[in-house]
PDB file of C-alpha atoms in Angstrom:
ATOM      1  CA  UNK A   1     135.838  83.061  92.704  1.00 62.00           C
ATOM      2  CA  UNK A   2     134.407  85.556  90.042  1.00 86.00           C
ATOM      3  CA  UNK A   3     136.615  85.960  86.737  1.00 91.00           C
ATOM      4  CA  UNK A   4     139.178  88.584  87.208  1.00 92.00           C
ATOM      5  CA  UNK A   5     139.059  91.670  85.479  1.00 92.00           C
ATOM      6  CA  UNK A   6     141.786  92.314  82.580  1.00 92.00           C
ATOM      7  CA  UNK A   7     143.928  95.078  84.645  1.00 93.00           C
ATOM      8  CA  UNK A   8     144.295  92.149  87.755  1.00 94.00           C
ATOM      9  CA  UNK A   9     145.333  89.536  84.448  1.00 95.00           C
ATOM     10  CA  UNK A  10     148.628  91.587  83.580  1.00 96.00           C
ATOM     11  CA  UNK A  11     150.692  91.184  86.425  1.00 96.00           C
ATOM     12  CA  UNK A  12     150.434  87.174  86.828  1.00 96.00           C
ATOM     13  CA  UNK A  13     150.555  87.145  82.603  1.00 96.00           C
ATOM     14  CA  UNK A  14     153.601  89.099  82.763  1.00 97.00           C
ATOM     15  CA  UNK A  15     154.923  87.116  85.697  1.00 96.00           C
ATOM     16  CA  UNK A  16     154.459  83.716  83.988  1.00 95.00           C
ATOM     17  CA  UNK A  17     156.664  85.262  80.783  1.00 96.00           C
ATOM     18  CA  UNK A  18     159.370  85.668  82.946  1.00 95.00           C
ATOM     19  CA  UNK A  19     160.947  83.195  82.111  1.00 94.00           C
ATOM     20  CA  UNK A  20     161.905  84.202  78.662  1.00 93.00           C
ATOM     21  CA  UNK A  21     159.856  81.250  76.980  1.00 94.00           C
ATOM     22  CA  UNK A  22     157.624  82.020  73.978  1.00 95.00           C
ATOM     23  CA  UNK A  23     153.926  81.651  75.352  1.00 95.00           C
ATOM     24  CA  UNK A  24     150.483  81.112  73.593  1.00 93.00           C
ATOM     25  CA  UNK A  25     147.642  82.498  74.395  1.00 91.00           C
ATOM     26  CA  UNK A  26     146.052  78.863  75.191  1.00 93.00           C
ATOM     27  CA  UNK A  27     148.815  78.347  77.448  1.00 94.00           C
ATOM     28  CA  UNK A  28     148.633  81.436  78.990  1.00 94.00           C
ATOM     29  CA  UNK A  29     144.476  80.875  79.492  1.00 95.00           C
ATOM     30  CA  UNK A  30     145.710  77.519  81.193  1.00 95.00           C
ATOM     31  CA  UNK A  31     148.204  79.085  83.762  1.00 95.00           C
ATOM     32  CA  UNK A  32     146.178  82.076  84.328  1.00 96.00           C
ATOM     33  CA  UNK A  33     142.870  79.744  85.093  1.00 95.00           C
ATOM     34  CA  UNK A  34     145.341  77.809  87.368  1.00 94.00           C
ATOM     35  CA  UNK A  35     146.022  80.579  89.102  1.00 94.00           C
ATOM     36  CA  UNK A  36     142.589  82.190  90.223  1.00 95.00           C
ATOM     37  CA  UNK A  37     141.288  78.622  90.473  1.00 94.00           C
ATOM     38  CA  UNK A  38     138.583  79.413  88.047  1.00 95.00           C
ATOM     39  CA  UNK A  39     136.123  76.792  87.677  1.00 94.00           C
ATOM     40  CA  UNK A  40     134.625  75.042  84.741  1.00 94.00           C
ATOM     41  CA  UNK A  41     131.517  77.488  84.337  1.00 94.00           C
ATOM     42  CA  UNK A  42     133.348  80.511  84.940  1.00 94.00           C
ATOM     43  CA  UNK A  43     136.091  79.805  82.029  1.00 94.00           C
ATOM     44  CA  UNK A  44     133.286  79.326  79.775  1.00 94.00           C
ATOM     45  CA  UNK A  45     131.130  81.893  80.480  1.00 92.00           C
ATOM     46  CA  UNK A  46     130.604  84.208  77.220  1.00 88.00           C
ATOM     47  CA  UNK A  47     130.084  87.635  76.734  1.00 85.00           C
ATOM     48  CA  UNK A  48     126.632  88.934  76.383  1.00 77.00           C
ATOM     49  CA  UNK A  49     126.900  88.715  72.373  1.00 74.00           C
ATOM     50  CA  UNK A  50     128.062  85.026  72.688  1.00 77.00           C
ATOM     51  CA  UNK A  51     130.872  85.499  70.286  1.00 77.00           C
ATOM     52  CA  UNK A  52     134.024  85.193  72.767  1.00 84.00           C
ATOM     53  CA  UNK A  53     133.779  83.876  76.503  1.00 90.00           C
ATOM     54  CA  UNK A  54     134.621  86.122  78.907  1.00 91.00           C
ATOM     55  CA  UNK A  55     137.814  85.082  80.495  1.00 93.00           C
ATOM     56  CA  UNK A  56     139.861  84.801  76.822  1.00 92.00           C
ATOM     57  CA  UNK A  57     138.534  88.007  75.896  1.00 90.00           C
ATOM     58  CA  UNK A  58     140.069  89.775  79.459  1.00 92.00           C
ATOM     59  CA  UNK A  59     143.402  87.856  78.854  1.00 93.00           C
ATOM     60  CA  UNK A  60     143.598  89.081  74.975  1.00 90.00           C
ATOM     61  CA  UNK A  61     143.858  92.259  76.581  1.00 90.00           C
ATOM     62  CA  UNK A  62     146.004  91.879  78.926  1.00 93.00           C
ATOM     63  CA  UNK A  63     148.728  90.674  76.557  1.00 93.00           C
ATOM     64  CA  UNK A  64     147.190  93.820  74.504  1.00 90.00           C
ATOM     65  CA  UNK A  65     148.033  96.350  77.083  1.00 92.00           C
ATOM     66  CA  UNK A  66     151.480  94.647  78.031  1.00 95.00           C
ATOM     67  CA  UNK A  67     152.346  94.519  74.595  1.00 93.00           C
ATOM     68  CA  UNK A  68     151.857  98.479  73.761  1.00 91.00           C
ATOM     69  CA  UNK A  69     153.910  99.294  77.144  1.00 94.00           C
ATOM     70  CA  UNK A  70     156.633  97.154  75.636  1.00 95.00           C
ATOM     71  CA  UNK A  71     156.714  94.736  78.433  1.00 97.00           C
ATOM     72  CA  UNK A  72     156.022  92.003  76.634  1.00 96.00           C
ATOM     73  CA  UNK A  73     156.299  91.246  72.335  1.00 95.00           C
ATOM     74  CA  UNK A  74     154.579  89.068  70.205  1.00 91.00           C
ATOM     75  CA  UNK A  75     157.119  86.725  68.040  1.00 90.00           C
ATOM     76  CA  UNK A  76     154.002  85.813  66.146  1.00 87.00           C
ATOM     77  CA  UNK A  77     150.330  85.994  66.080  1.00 83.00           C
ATOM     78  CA  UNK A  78     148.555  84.416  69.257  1.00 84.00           C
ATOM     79  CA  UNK A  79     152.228  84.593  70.898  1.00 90.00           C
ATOM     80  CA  UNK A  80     153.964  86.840  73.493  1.00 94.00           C
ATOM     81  CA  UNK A  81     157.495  86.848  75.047  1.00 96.00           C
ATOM     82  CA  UNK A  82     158.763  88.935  77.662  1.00 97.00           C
ATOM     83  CA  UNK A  83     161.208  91.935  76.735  1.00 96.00           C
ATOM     84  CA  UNK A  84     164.245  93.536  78.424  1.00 96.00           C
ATOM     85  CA  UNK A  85     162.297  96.228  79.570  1.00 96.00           C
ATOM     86  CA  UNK A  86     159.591  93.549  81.065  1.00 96.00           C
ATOM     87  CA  UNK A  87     162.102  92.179  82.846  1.00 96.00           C
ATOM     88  CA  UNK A  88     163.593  94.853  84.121  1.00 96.00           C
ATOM     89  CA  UNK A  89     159.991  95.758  85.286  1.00 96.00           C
ATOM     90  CA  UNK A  90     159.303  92.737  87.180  1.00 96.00           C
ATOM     91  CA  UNK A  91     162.803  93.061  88.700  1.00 95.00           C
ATOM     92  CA  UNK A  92     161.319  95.745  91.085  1.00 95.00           C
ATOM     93  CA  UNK A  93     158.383  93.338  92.481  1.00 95.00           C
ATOM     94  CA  UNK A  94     155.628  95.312  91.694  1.00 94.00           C
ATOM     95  CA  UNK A  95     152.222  94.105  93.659  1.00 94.00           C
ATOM     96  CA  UNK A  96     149.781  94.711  90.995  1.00 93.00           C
ATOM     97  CA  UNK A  97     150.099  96.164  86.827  1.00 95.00           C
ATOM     98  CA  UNK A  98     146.944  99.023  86.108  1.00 93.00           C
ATOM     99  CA  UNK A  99     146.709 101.084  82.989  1.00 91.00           C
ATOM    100  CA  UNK A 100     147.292 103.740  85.706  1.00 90.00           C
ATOM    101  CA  UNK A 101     150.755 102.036  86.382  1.00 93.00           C
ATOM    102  CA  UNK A 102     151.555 101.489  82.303  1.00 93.00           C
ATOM    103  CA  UNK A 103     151.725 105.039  81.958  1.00 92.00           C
ATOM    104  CA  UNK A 104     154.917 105.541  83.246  1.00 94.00           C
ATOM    105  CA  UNK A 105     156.178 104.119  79.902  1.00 94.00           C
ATOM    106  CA  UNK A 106     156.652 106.382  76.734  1.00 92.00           C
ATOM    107  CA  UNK A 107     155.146 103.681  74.257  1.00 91.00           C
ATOM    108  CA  UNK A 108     152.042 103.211  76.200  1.00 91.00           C
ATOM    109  CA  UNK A 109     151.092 106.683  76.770  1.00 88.00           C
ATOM    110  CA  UNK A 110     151.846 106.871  73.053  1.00 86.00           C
ATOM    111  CA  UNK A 111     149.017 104.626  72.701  1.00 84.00           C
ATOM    112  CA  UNK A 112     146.592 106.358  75.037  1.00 79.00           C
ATOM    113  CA  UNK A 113     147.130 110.035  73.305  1.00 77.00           C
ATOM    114  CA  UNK A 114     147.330 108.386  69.199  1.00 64.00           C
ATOM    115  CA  UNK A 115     144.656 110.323  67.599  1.00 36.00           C
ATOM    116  CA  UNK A 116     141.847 108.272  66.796  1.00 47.00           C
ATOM    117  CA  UNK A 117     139.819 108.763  63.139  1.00 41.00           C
ATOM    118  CA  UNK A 118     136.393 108.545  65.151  1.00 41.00           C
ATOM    119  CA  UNK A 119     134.521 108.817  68.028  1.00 42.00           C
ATOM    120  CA  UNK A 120     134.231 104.870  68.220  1.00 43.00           C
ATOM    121  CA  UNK A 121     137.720 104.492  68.591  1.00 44.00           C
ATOM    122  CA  UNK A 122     137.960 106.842  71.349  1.00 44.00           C
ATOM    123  CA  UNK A 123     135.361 104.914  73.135  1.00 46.00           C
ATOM    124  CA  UNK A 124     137.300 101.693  72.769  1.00 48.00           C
ATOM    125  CA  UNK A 125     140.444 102.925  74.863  1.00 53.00           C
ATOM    126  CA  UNK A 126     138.802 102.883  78.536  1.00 54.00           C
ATOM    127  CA  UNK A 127     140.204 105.554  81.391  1.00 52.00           C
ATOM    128  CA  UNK A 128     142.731 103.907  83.959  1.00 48.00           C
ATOM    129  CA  UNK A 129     139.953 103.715  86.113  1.00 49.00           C
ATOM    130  CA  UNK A 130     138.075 101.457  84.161  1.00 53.00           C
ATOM    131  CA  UNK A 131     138.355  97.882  85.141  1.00 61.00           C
ATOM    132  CA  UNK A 132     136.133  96.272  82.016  1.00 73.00           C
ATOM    133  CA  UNK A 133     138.011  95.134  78.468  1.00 79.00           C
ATOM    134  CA  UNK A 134     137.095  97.419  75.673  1.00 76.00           C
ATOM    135  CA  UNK A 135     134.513  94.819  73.963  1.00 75.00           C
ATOM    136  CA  UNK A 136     132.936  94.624  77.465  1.00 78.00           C
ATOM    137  CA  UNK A 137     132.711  98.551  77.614  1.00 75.00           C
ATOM    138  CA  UNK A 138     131.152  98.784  73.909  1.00 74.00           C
ATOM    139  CA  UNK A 139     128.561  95.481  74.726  1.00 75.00           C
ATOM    140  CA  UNK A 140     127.473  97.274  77.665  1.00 71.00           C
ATOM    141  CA  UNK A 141     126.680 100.272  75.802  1.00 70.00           C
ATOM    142  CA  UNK A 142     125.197  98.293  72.866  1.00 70.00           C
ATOM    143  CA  UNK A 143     122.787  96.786  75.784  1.00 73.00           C
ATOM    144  CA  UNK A 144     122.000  99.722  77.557  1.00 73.00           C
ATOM    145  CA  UNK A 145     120.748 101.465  74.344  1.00 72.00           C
ATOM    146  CA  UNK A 146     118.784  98.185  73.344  1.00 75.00           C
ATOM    147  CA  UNK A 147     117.204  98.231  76.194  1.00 77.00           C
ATOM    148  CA  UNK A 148     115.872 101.393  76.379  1.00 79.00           C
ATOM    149  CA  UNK A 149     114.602 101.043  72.737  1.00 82.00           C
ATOM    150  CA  UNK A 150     112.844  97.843  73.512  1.00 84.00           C
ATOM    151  CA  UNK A 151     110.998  99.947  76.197  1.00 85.00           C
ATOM    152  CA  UNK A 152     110.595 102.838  73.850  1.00 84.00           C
ATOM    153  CA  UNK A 153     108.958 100.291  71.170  1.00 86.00           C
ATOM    154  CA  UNK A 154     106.940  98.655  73.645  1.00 88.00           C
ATOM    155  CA  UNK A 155     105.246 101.666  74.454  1.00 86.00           C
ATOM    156  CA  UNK A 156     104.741 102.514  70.814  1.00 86.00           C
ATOM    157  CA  UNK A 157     103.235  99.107  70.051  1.00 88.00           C
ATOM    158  CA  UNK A 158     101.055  99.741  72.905  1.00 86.00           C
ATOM    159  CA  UNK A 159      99.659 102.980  71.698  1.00 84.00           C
ATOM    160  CA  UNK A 160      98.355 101.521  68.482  1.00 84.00           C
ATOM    161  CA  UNK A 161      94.948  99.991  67.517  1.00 83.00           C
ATOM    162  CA  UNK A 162      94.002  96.196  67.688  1.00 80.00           C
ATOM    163  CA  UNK A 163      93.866  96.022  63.938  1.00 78.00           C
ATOM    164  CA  UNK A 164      97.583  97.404  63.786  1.00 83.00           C
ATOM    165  CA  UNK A 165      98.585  94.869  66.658  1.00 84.00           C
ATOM    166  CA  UNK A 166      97.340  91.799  64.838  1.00 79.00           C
ATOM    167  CA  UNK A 167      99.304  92.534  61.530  1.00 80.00           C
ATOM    168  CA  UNK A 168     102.380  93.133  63.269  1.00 86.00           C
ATOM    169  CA  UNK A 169     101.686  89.998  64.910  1.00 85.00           C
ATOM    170  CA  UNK A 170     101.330  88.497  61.584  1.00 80.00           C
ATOM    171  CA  UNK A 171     104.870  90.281  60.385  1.00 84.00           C
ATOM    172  CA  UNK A 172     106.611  89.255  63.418  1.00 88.00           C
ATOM    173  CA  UNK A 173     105.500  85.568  63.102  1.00 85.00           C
ATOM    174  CA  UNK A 174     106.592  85.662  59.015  1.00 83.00           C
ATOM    175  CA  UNK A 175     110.350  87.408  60.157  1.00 86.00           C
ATOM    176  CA  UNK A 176     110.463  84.301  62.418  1.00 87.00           C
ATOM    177  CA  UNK A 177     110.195  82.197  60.103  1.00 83.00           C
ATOM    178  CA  UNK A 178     106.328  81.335  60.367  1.00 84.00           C
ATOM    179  CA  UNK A 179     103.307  81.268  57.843  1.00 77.00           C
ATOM    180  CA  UNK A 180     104.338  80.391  54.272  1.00 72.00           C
ATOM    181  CA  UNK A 181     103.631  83.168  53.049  1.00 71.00           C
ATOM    182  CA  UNK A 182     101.708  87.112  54.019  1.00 67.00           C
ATOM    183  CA  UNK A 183      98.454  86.378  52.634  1.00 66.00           C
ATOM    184  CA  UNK A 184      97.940  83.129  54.722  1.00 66.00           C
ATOM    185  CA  UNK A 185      99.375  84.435  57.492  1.00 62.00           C
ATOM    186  CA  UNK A 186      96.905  87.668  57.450  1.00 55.00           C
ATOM    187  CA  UNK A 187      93.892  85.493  57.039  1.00 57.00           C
ATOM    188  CA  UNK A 188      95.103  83.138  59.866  1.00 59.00           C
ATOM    189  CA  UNK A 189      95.416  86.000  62.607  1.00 61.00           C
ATOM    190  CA  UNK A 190      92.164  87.465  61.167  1.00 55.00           C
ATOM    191  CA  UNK A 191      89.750  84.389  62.351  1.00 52.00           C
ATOM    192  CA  UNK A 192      89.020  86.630  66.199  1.00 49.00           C
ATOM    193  CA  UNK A 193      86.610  85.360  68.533  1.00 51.00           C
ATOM    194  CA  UNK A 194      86.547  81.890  68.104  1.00 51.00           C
ATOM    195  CA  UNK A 195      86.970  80.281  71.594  1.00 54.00           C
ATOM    196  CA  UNK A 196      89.553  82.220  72.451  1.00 61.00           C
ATOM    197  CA  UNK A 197      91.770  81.696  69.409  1.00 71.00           C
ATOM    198  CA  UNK A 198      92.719  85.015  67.502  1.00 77.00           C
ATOM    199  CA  UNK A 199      94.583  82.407  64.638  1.00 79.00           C
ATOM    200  CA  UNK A 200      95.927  79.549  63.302  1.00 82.00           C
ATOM    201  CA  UNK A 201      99.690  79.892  61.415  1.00 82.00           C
ATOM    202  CA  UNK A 202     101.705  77.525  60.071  1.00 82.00           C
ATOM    203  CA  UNK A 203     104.581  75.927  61.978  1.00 78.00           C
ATOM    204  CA  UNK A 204     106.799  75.858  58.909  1.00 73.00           C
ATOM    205  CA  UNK A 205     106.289  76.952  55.363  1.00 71.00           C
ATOM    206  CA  UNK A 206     105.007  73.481  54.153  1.00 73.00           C
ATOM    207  CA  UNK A 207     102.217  73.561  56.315  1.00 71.00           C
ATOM    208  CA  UNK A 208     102.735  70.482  58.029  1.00 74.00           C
ATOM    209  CA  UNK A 209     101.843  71.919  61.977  1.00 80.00           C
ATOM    210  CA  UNK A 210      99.808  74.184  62.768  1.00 83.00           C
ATOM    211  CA  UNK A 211     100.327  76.600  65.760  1.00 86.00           C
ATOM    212  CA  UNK A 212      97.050  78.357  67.721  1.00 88.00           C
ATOM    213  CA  UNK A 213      97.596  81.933  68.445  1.00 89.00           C
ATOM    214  CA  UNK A 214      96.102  84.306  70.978  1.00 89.00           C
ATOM    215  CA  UNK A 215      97.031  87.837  70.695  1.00 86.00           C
ATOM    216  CA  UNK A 216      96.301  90.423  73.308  1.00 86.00           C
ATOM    217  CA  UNK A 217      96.927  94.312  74.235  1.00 85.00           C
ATOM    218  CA  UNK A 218      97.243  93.732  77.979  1.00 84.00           C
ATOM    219  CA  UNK A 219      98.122  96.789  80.047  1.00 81.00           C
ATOM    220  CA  UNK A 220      98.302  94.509  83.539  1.00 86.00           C
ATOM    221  CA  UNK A 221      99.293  90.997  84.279  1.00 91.00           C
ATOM    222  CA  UNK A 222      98.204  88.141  82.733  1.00 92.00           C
ATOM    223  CA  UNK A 223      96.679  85.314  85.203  1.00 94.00           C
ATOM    224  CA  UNK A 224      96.073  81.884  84.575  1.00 94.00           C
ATOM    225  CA  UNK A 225      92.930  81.668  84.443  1.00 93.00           C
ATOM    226  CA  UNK A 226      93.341  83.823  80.864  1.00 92.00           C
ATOM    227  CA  UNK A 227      95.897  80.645  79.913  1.00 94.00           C
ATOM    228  CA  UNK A 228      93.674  78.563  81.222  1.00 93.00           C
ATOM    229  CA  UNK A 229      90.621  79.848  78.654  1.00 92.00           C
ATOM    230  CA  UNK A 230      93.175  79.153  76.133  1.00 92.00           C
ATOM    231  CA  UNK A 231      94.262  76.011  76.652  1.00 92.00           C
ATOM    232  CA  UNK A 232      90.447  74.939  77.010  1.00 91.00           C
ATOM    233  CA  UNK A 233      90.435  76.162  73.602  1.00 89.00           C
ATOM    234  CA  UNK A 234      93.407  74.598  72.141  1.00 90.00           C
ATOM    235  CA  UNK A 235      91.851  71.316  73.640  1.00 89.00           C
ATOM    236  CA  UNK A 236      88.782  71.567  71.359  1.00 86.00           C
ATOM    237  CA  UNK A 237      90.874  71.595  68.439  1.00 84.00           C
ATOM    238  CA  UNK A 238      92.580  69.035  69.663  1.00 86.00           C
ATOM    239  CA  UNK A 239      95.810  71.401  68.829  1.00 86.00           C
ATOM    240  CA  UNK A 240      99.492  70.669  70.131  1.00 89.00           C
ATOM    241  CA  UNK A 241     100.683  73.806  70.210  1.00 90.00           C
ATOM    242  CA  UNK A 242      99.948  77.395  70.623  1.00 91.00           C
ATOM    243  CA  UNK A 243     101.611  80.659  71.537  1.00 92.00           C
ATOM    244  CA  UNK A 244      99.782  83.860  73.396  1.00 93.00           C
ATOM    245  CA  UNK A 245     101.071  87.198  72.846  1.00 92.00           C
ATOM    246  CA  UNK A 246     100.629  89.944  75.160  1.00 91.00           C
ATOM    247  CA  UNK A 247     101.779  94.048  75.698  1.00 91.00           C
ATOM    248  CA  UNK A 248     101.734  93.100  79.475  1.00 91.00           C
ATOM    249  CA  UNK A 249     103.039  90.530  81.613  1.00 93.00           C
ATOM    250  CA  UNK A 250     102.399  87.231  82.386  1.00 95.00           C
ATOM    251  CA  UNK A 251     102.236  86.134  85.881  1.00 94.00           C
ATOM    252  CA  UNK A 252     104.345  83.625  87.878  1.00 95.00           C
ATOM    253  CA  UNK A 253     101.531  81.349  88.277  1.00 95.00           C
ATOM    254  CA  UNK A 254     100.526  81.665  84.705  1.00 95.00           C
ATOM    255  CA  UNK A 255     104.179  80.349  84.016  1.00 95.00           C
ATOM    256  CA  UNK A 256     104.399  77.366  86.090  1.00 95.00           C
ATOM    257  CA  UNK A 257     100.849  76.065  84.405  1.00 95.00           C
ATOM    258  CA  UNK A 258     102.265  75.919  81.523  1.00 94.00           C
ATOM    259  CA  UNK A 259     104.946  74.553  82.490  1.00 92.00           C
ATOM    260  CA  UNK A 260     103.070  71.496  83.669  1.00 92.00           C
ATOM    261  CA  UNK A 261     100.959  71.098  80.977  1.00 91.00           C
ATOM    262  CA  UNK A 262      99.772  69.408  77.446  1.00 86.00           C
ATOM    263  CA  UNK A 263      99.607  70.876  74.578  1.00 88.00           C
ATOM    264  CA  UNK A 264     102.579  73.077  74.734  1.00 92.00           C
ATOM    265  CA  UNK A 265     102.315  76.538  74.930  1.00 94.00           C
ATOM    266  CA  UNK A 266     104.323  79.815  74.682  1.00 94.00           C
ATOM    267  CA  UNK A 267     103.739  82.725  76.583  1.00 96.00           C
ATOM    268  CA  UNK A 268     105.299  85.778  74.947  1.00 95.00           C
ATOM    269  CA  UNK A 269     105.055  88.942  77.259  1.00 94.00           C
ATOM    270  CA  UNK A 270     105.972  92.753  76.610  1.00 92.00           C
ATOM    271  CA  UNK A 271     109.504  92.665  77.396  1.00 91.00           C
ATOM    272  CA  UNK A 272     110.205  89.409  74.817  1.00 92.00           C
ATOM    273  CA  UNK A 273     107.663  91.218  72.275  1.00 93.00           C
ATOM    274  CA  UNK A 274     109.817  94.501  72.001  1.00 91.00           C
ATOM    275  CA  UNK A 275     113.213  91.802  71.902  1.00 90.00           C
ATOM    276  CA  UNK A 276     112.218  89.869  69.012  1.00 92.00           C
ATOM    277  CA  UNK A 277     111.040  92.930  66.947  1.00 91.00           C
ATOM    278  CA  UNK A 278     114.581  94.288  67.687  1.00 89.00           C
ATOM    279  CA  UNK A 279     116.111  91.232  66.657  1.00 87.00           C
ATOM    280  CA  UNK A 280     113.894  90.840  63.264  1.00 89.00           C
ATOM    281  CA  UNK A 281     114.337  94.725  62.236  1.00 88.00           C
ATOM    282  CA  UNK A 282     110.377  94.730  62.293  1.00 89.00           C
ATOM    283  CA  UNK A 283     109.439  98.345  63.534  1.00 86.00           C
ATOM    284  CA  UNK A 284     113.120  99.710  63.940  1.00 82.00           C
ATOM    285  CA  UNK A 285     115.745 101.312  61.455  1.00 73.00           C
ATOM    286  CA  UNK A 286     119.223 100.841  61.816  1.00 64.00           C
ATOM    287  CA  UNK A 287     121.895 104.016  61.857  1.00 58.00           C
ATOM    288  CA  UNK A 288     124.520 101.905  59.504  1.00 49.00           C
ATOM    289  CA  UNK A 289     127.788 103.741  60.991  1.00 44.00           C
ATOM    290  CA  UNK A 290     127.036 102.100  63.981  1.00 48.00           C
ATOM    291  CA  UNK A 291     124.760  99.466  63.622  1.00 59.00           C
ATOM    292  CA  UNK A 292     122.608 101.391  66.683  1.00 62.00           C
ATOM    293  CA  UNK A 293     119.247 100.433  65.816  1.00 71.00           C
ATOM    294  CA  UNK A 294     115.960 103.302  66.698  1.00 68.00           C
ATOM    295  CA  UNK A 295     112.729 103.182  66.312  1.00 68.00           C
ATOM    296  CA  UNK A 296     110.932 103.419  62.394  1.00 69.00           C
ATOM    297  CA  UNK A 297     108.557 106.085  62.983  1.00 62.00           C
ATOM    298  CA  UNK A 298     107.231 105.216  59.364  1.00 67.00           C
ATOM    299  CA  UNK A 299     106.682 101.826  60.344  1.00 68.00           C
ATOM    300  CA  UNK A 300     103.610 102.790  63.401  1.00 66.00           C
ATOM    301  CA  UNK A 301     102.086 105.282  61.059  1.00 59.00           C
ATOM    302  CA  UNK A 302      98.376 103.736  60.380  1.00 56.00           C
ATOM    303  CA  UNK A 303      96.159 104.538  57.078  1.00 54.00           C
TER     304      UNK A 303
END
């Protein structure tokens, strides 16, 4: 079964503090896992950040939301104990705990109404109707605006001239951690037209591999025979490796060729283009109160 949501967590967490023990949060995951026969994968499935898997992060609030009703109390940190007023709860077999359902208590609608100092905080506390943890609510949001930038960029990169395109090739591959240092790297991207390699950069910054680079303002889908071309090329230099860079796509069969193939090659369409110049700060600015990152005008203005 799918992982349950945090509000469907607080009546079996509550349940399972019945009876009066102090709990941990690992032995809460355990019982709770138990319970909705969670498998293996699902337990360690992560949040889209990576920084907390899923399942912990919807029991933390649970407890959370518990807690600030005064159903349950934590003893100390990573604990939790049922209260009097918990008990007395449970005593009238309710089916199912919401934030809907908390607000019958004083302290938790205390919570809910607290004045926050900022708009962020606000956003943290979801409405009763709500079913994903606040983290969840705040990644999702985080996502949704990268992904419309990475569109937004895309378009931009798109828009400027071939000459632009192969230096922020150049910049992209040096954020990576490619090239050892700008003025090699410029003069490696800048060897065009020969055989259908745009470059040569270093794998590292001593210089010991060399990567072959093809780098492409594609409006459509790339086919194989395109890859093909290059790997033709990379054969007459008796290369290893090489990466091709593109605005566009790449299609399915241009995928599964390399795939199957020697040297090794990396196909790096639009859509990962846009990603990796998010994730390197190369053509974006970042709005510090909340790390929400936009595009750098300044950056796509050409001399």
């Amino acid at each position: 079964m799918s992982i349950p949501d945090f509000q469907s967590l607080m009546l079996p967490l509550l349940s399972s503090a019945s009876d009066e023990e102090v709990w941990t949060l690992g032995d809460a995951r355990e019982r709770l896992a138990s319970v909705f026969a969670l498998s293996r994968e699902e337990i360690e499935e992560r949040l889209p950040s990576g920084r907390q898997r899923r399942f912990d992060n919807r029991v933390a609030w649970a407890k959370v939301y518990l807690e600030q009703a005064g159903l349950l109390v934590s003893p100390k940190r990573g604990q939790f104990q049922i209260t009097p007023e918990g008990k007395a709860f449970m005593a009238t077999n309710p089916n199912k705990i919401t934030i809907a359902s908390l607000n019958q208590f004083e302290k938790f609608r205390t919570f809910r109404s607290s004045a926050k100092t900022n708009k962020e905080e606000r956003e943290a506390v979801p409405p009763p109707e709500v079913i994903g943890t606040p983290e969840e609510l705040l990644e999702q949001s985080y996502q949704s605006l990268n992904d419309e930038l990475a569109g937004s960029l895309l378009e931009q990169v798109k828009q400027c001239s071939p000459t632009f395109f192969e230096n922020l090739v150049v910049e992209l591959l040096l954020k990576m951690g490619y090239g050892r240092n700008r003025v090699e790297a410029g003069k490696a991207i800048g060897r065009s037209g020969d055989e259908g390699i745009d470059g040569i950069i270093s794998e590292d910054r001593l210089g010991l591999e060399a990567i072959y680079i093809q780098a492409k303002r594609w409006t459509g889908s790339v086919g194989r025979p395109e890859i093909q071309k290059f790997v033709g090329a990379l054969h007459g230099k008796r290369a290893r490796k090489g990466v091709f860079l593109t605005t566009g796509k790449f299609s399915q069969d241009a995928r599964d060729y390399v795939s199957q193939i020697d040297p090794r090659v990396v196909l790096i369409d639009g859509t990962q283009l846009s990603e990796y110049m998010i994730e390197h700060n190369l053509g974006v600015s970042v709005k510090a109160t909340y790390e929400i990152k936009r595009i750098d005008t300044d950056f796509f203005t050409e001399e």
